[in-house]
Short mmCIF file of C-alpha atoms and ligand atoms in Angstrom, two decimals:
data_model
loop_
_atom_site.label_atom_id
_atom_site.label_comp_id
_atom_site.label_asym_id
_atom_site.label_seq_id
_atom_site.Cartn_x
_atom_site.Cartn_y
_atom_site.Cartn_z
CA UNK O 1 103.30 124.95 118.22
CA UNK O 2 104.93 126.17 115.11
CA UNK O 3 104.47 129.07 112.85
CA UNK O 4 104.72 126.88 109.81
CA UNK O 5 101.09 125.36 108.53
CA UNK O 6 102.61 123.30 105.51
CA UNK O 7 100.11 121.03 103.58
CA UNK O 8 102.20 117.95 101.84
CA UNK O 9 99.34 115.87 101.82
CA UNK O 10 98.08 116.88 98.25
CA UNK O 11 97.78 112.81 97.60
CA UNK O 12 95.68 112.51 100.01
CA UNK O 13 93.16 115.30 99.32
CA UNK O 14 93.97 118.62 97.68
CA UNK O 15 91.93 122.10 98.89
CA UNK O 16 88.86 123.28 96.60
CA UNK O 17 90.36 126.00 94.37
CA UNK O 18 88.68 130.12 94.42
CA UNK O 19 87.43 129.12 91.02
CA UNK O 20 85.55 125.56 92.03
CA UNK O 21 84.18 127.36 94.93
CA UNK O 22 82.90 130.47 92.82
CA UNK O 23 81.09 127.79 89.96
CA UNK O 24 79.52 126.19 92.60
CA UNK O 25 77.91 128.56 94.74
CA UNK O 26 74.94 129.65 92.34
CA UNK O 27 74.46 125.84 92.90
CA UNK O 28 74.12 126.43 96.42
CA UNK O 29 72.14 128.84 96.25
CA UNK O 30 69.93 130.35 93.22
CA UNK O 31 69.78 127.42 91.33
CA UNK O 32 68.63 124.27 92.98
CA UNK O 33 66.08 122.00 90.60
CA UNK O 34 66.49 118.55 90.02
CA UNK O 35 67.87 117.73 86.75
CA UNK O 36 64.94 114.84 86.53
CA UNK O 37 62.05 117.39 86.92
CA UNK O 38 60.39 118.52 83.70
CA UNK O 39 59.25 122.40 84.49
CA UNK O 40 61.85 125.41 84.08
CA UNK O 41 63.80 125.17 87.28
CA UNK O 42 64.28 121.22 86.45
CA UNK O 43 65.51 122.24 82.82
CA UNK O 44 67.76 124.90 83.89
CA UNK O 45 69.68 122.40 86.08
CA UNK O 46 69.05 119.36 83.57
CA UNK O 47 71.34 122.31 80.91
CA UNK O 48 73.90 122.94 83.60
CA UNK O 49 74.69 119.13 84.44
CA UNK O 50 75.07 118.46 80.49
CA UNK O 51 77.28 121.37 79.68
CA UNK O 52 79.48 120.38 82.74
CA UNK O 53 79.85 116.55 81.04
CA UNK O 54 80.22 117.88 78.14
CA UNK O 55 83.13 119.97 79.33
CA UNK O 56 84.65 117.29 81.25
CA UNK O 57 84.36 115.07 78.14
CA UNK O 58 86.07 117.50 76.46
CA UNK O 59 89.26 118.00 78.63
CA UNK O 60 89.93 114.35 78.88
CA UNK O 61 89.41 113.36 74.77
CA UNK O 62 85.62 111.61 75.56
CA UNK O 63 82.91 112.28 74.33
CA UNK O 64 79.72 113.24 76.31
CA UNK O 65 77.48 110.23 76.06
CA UNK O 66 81.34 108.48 77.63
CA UNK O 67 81.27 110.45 80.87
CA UNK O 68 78.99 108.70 84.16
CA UNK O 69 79.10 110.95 87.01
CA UNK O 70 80.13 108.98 90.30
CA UNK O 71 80.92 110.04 94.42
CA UNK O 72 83.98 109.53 93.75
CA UNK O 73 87.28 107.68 92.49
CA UNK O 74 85.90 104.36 95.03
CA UNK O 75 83.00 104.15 93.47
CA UNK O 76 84.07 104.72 89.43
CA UNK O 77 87.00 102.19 90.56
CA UNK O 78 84.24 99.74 91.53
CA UNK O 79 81.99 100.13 88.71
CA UNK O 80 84.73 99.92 86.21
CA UNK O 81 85.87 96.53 87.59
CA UNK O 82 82.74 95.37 87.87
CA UNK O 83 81.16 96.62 84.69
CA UNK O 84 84.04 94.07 82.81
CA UNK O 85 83.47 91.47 85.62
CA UNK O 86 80.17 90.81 84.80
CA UNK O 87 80.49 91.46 80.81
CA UNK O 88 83.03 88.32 80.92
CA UNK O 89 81.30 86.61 82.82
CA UNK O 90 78.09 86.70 80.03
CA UNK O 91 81.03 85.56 77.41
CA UNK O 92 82.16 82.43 79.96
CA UNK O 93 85.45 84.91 80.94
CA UNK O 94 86.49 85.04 84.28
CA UNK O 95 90.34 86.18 84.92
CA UNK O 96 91.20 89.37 85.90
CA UNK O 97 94.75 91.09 85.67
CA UNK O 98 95.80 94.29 87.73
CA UNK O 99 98.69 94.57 90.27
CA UNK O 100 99.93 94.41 93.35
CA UNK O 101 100.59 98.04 94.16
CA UNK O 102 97.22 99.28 93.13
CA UNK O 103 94.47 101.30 95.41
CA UNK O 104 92.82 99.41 97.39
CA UNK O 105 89.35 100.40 96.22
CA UNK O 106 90.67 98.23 93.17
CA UNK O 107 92.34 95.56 95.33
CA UNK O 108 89.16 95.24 97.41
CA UNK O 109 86.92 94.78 94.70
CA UNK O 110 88.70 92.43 93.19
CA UNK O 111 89.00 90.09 96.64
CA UNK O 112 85.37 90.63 96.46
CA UNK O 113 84.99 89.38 93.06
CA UNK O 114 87.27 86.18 93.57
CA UNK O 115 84.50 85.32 96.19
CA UNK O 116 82.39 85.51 93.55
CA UNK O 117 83.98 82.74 91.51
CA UNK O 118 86.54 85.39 89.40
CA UNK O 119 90.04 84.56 89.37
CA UNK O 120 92.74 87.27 90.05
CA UNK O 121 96.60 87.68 88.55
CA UNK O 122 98.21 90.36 90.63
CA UNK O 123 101.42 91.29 88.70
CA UNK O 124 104.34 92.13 90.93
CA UNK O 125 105.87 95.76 90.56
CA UNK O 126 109.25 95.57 90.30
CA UNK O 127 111.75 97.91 92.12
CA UNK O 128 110.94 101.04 90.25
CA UNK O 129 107.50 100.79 90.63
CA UNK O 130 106.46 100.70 86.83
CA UNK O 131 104.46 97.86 85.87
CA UNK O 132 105.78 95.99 82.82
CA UNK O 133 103.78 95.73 79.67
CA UNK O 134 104.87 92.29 78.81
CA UNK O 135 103.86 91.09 82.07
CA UNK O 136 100.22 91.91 81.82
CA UNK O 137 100.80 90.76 78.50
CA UNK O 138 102.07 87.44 79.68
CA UNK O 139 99.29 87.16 82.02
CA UNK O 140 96.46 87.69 79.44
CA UNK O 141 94.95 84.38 78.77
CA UNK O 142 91.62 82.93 76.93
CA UNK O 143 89.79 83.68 80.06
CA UNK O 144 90.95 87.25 80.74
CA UNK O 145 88.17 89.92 80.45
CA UNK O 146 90.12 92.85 82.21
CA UNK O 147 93.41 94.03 82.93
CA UNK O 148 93.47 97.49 85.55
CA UNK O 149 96.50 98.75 85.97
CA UNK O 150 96.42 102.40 87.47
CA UNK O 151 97.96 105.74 85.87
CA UNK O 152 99.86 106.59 88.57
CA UNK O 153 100.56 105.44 92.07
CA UNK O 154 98.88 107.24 94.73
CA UNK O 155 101.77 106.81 97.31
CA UNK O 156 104.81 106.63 95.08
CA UNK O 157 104.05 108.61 92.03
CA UNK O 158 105.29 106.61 89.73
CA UNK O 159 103.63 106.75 86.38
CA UNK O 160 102.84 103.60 84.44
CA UNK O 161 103.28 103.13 80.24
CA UNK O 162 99.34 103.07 80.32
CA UNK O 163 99.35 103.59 76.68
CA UNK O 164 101.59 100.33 75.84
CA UNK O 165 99.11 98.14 78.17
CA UNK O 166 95.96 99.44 76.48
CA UNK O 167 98.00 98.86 72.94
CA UNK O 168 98.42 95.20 74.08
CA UNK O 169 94.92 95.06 75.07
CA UNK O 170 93.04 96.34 72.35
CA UNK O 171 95.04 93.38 70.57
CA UNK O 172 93.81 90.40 72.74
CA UNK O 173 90.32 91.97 73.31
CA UNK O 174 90.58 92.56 76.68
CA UNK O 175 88.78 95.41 78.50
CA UNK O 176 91.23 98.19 79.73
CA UNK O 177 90.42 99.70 82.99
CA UNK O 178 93.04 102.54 84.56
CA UNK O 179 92.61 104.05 88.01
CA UNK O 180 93.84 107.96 87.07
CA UNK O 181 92.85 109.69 89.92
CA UNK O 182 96.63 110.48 91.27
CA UNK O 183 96.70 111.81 87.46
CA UNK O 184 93.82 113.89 85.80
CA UNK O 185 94.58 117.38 86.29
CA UNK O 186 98.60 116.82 87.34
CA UNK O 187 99.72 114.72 83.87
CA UNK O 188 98.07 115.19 80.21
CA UNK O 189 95.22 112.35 79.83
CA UNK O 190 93.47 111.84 76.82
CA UNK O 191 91.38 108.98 76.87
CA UNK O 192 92.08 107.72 72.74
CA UNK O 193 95.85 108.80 73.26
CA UNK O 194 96.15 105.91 76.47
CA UNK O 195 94.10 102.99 74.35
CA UNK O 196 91.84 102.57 78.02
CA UNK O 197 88.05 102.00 77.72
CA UNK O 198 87.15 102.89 81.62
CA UNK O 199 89.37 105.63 83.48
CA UNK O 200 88.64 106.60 86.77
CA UNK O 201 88.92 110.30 88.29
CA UNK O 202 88.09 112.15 91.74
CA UNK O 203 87.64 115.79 91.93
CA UNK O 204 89.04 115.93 94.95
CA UNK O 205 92.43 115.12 93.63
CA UNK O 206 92.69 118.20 91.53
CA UNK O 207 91.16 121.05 93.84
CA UNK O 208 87.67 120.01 93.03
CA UNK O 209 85.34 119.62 96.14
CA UNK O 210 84.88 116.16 97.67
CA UNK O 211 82.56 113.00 97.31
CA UNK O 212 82.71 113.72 93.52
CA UNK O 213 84.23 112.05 90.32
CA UNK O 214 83.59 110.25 87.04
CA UNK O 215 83.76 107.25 85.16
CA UNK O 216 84.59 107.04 81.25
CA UNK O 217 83.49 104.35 79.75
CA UNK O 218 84.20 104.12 75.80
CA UNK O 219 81.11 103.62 73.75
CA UNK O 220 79.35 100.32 73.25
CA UNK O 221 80.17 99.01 76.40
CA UNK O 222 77.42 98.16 78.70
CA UNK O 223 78.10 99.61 81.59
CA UNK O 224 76.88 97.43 85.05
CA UNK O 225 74.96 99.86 87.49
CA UNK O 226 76.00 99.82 90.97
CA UNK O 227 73.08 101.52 92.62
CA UNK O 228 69.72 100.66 91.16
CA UNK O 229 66.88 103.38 91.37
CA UNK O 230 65.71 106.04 89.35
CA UNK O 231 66.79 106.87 85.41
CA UNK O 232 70.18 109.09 85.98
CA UNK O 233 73.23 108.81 84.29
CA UNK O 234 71.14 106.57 81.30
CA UNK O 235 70.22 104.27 84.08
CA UNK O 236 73.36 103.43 85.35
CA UNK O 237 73.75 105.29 88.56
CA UNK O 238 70.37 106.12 90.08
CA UNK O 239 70.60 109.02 92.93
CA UNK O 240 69.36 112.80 92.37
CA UNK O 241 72.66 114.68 91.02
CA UNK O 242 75.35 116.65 93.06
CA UNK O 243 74.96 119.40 90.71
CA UNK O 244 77.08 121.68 92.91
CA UNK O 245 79.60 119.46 92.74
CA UNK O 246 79.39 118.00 89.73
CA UNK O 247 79.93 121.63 87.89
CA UNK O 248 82.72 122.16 91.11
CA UNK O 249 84.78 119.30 89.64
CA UNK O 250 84.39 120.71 86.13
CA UNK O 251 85.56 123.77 86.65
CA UNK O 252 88.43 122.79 88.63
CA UNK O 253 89.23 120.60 86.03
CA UNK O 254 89.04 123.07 83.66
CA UNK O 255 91.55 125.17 85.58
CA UNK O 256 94.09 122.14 86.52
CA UNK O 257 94.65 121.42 82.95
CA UNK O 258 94.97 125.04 81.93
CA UNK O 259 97.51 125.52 84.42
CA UNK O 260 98.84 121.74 84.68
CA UNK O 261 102.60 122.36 82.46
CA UNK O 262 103.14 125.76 84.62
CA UNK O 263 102.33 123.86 87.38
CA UNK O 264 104.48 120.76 86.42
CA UNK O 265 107.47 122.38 85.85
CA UNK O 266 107.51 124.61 89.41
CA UNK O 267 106.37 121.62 91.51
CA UNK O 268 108.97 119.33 89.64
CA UNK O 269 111.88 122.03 90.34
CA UNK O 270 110.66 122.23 94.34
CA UNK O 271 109.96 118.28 94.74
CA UNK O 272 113.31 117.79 93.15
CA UNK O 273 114.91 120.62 96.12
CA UNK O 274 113.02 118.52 98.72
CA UNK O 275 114.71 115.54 97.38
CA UNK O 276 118.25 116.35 97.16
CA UNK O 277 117.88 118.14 100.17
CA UNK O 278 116.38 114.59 102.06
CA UNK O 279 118.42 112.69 100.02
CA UNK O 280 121.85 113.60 102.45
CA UNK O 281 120.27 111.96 105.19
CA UNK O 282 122.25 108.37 105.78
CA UNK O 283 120.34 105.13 105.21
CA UNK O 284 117.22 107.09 103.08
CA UNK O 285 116.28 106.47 100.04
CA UNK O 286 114.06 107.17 97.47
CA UNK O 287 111.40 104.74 96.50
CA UNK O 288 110.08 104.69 92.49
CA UNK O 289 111.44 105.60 89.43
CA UNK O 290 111.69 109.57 89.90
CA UNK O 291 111.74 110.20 85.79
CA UNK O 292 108.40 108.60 84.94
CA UNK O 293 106.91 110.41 87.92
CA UNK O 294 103.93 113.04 89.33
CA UNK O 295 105.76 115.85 89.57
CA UNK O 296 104.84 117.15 93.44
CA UNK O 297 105.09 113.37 94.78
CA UNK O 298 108.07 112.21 96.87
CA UNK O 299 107.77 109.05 98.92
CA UNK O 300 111.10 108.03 101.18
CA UNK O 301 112.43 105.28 103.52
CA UNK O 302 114.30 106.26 106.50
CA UNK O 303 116.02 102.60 108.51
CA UNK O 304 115.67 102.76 111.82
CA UNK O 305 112.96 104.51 112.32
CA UNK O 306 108.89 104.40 112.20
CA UNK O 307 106.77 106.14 110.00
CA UNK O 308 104.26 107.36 112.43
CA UNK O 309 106.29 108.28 115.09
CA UNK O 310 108.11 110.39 112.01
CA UNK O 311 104.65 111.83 110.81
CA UNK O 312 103.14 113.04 114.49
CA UNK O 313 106.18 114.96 115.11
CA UNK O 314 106.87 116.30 112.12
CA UNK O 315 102.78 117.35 112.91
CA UNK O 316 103.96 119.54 115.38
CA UNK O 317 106.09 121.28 113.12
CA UNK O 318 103.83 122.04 111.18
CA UNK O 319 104.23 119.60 108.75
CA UNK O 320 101.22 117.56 107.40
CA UNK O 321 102.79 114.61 105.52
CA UNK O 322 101.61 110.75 105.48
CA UNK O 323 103.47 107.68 105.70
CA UNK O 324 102.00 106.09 102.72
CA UNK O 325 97.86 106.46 101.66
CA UNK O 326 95.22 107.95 103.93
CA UNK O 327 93.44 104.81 103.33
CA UNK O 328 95.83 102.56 105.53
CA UNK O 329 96.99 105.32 108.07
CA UNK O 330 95.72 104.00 111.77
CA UNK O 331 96.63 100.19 110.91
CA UNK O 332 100.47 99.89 111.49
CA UNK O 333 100.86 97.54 108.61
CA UNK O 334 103.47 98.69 106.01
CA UNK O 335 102.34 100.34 103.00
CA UNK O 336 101.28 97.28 100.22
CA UNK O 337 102.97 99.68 97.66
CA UNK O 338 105.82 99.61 98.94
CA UNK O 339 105.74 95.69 99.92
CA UNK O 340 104.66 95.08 96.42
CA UNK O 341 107.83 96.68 95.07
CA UNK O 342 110.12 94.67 97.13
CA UNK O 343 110.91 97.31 99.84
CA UNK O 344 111.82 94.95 103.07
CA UNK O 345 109.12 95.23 106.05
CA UNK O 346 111.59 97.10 108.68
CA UNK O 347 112.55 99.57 106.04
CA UNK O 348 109.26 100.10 104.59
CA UNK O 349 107.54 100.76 108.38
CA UNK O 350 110.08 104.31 108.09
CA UNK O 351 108.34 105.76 105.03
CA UNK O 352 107.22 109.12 104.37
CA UNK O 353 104.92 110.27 101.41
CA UNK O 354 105.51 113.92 100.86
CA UNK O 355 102.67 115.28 98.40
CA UNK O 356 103.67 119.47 97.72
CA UNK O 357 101.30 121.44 95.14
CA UNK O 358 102.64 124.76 93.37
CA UNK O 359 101.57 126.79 96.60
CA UNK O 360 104.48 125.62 98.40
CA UNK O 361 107.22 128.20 98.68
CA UNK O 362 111.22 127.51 98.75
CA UNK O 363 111.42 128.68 102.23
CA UNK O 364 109.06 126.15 103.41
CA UNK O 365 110.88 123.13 101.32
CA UNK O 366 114.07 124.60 103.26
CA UNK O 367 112.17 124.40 106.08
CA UNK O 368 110.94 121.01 105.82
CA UNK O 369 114.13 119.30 104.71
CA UNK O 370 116.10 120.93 107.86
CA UNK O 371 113.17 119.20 110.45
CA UNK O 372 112.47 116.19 108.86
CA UNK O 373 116.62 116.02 109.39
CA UNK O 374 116.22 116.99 112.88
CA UNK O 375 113.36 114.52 113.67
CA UNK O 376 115.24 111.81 111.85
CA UNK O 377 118.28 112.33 113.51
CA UNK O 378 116.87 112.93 116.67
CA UNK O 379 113.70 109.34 116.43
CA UNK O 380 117.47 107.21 115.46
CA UNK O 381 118.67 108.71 118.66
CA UNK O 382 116.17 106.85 120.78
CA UNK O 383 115.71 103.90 118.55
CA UNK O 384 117.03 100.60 119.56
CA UNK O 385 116.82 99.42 115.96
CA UNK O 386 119.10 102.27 114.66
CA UNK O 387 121.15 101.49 117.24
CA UNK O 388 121.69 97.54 116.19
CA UNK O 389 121.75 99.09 112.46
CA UNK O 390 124.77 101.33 113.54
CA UNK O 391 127.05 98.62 115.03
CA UNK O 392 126.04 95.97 112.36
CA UNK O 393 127.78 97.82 109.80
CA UNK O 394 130.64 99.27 112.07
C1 PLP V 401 92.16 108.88 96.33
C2 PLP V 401 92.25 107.73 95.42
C3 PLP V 401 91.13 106.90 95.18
C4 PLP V 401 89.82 107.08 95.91
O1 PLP V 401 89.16 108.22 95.49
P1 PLP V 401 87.94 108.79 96.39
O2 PLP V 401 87.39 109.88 95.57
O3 PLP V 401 88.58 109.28 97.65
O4 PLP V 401 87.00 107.67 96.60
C5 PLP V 401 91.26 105.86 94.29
N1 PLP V 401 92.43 105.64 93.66
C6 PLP V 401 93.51 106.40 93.85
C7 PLP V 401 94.75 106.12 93.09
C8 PLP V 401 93.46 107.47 94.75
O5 PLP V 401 94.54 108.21 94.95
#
């Protein structure tokens, strides 16, 4: 086994920070009324989960009353899409527009939807991996009663002109739905500056704890519950509030944003050292657009070779990377992300998603470029399709 422990997984889930932990434990411990009860202890928490919306509101440009706390980027992802579904549907609309690259929480609701009788435009993403403005607005018709497009990709980091859609929106009437949970707490969001009227966000993303995350929704939209029960969140999500975590994902919130351009500009100058250092391996390259871009994502293709086999051993080294989202790991399917932006199948089954947060130090990207080299070098050795690769172009 190796000496290295190297998280690069940071897309996939990030650690709780010192400071989430620290909010939360009085949570944990001390305080623990419900919110819904009407004596002291009830009260106390009831003042707690308000100020931590109203801080939350605060950081992304929302106000309170916009803020509906969810378990997580799924579920806001899900409500969102819904929420306009069924809104267009009470005005005779029924075409949706998103694209092909986004997370599947979004994909999957809309298949679901389409059962439902809802018709579905997935744009295509073309080979930098920023959806076009004019194409959603080319695909806006009559019927259209929501366009979702996400902030930025979850497996290749590339940030989308969010603002220009939502412009373009606003104009037609259409609702504006954007999946941001690769982006709150890593870019600047602010809900009025990006035109959207539902974002989506996951604590977990930005060192907040897990099974947490909320849903904006601008005012005067009715917002379609999901899980029907008692009065929380105005009606719209029944379930007794994660209060622990719920003042966790504030706080770490709070602290991402404080520290997000220091942050920025260190994992930018490391991500870009990981790059040029991967980038002398032969037959690699680098998949999205790397200017509009998260700064600690790096996704690459390496012909000949398969993702997994790349990933396990590169596991042994220490390494914890992914081959594209958590969500898809275990099928052997190539990434959809990287389908959608016209990667071809054999080259997209040798990808790697490297996801580095401002922990990482420039020993260990040094490290990691010279063994993600040697396991390249050394999977090509043994692979028959290198091999045919190698005296094609002889
Ligand atoms: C992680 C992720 C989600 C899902 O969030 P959960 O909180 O894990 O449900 C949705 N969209 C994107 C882009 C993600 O990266």
């Amino acid at each position: 086994m190796s000496d290295y422990n190297i998280y690069a997984d940071n897309a996939a889930t990030t650690k709780l920070s010192r400071t989430a932990l620290n909010a939360m434990m009085p949570f944990l411990t001390e305080i623990q009324g419900n919110p819904s009860s009407l004596h002291t202890d009830g009260q106390i928490a009831k003042m707690h989960l308000e100020n931590a919306r109203e801080d939350i509101a605060k950081l992304i440009g929302a106000s309170p009353k916009e803020i509906y706390f969810t378990s997580g980027g799924s579920e806001a992802d899900n409500q969102a899409i819904r929420t306009a579904a069924y809104n267009g549907k009470k005005k005779g609309k029924n075409h949706i527009v998103s694209s092909k690259f986004e997370h599947h929480a979004v994909l999957h609701t809309l298949s679901a939807l389409e059962k439902e009788g809802f018709e579905v435009t997935l744009l295509d993403v073309p080979s930098d991996g920023i959806v076009r403005a004019e194409d959603v607005a080319n695909a806006i018709h009559e019927k259209t009663c929501l366009v979702t497009i996400m902030t930025a990709n979850n497996e290749i980091g590339t940030i989308q002109p969010i603002a220009e859609i939502g412009k373009i929106c606003r104009k037609k009437g259409v609702a504006f739905h954007t999946d941001a949970v690769q982006a709150v707490g890593h870019i600047p969001i602010n809900v009025k500056d990006m035109n959207v009227d539902m974002l989506s966000a996951s604590a977990h993303k930005f060192h907040g704890p897990k099974g947490i995350g909320f849903l904006y929704v601008k005012k005067g939209i009715p917002v379609q519950s999901l899980i029907e029960g008692g009065a929380q969140e105005r009606g719209r999500r029944a379930g007794t509030e994660n209060l622990a975590a719920i003042v966790g994902m504030a706080a770490a919130l709070a602290e991402s944003i404080e520290k997000l351009e220091e942050n920025a500009e260190k994992v930018t100058i490391l991500r870009n050292r990981l790059a040029d250092g991967l980038s002398a391996i032969e037959r690699s390259r680098m998949n999205g657009d790397m200017e509009n871009h998260l700064p600690g994502t790096l996704n690459m293709c390496f012909e000949g070779i398969e993702g997994e086999s790349l990933l396990l051993l590169l596991d042994m080294k220490g390494i914890r990377a992914s081959s594209g989202s958590a969500c898809t790991s275990g099928s052997l399917d190539p990434s959809h992300v990287l389908l959608a932006i016209g990667v071809p199948v054999e080259i997209a089954h040798g990808s790697l998603r490297l996801s580095i947060n401002e922990e990482i130090t420039e020993n260990e990207i040094d490290y990691m470029i010279a063994s993600i080299t040697e396991v390249v070098t050394y999977l090509r050795s043994i692979s028959p399709v290198w091999e045919k690769i190698v005296s094609e172009n002889q």
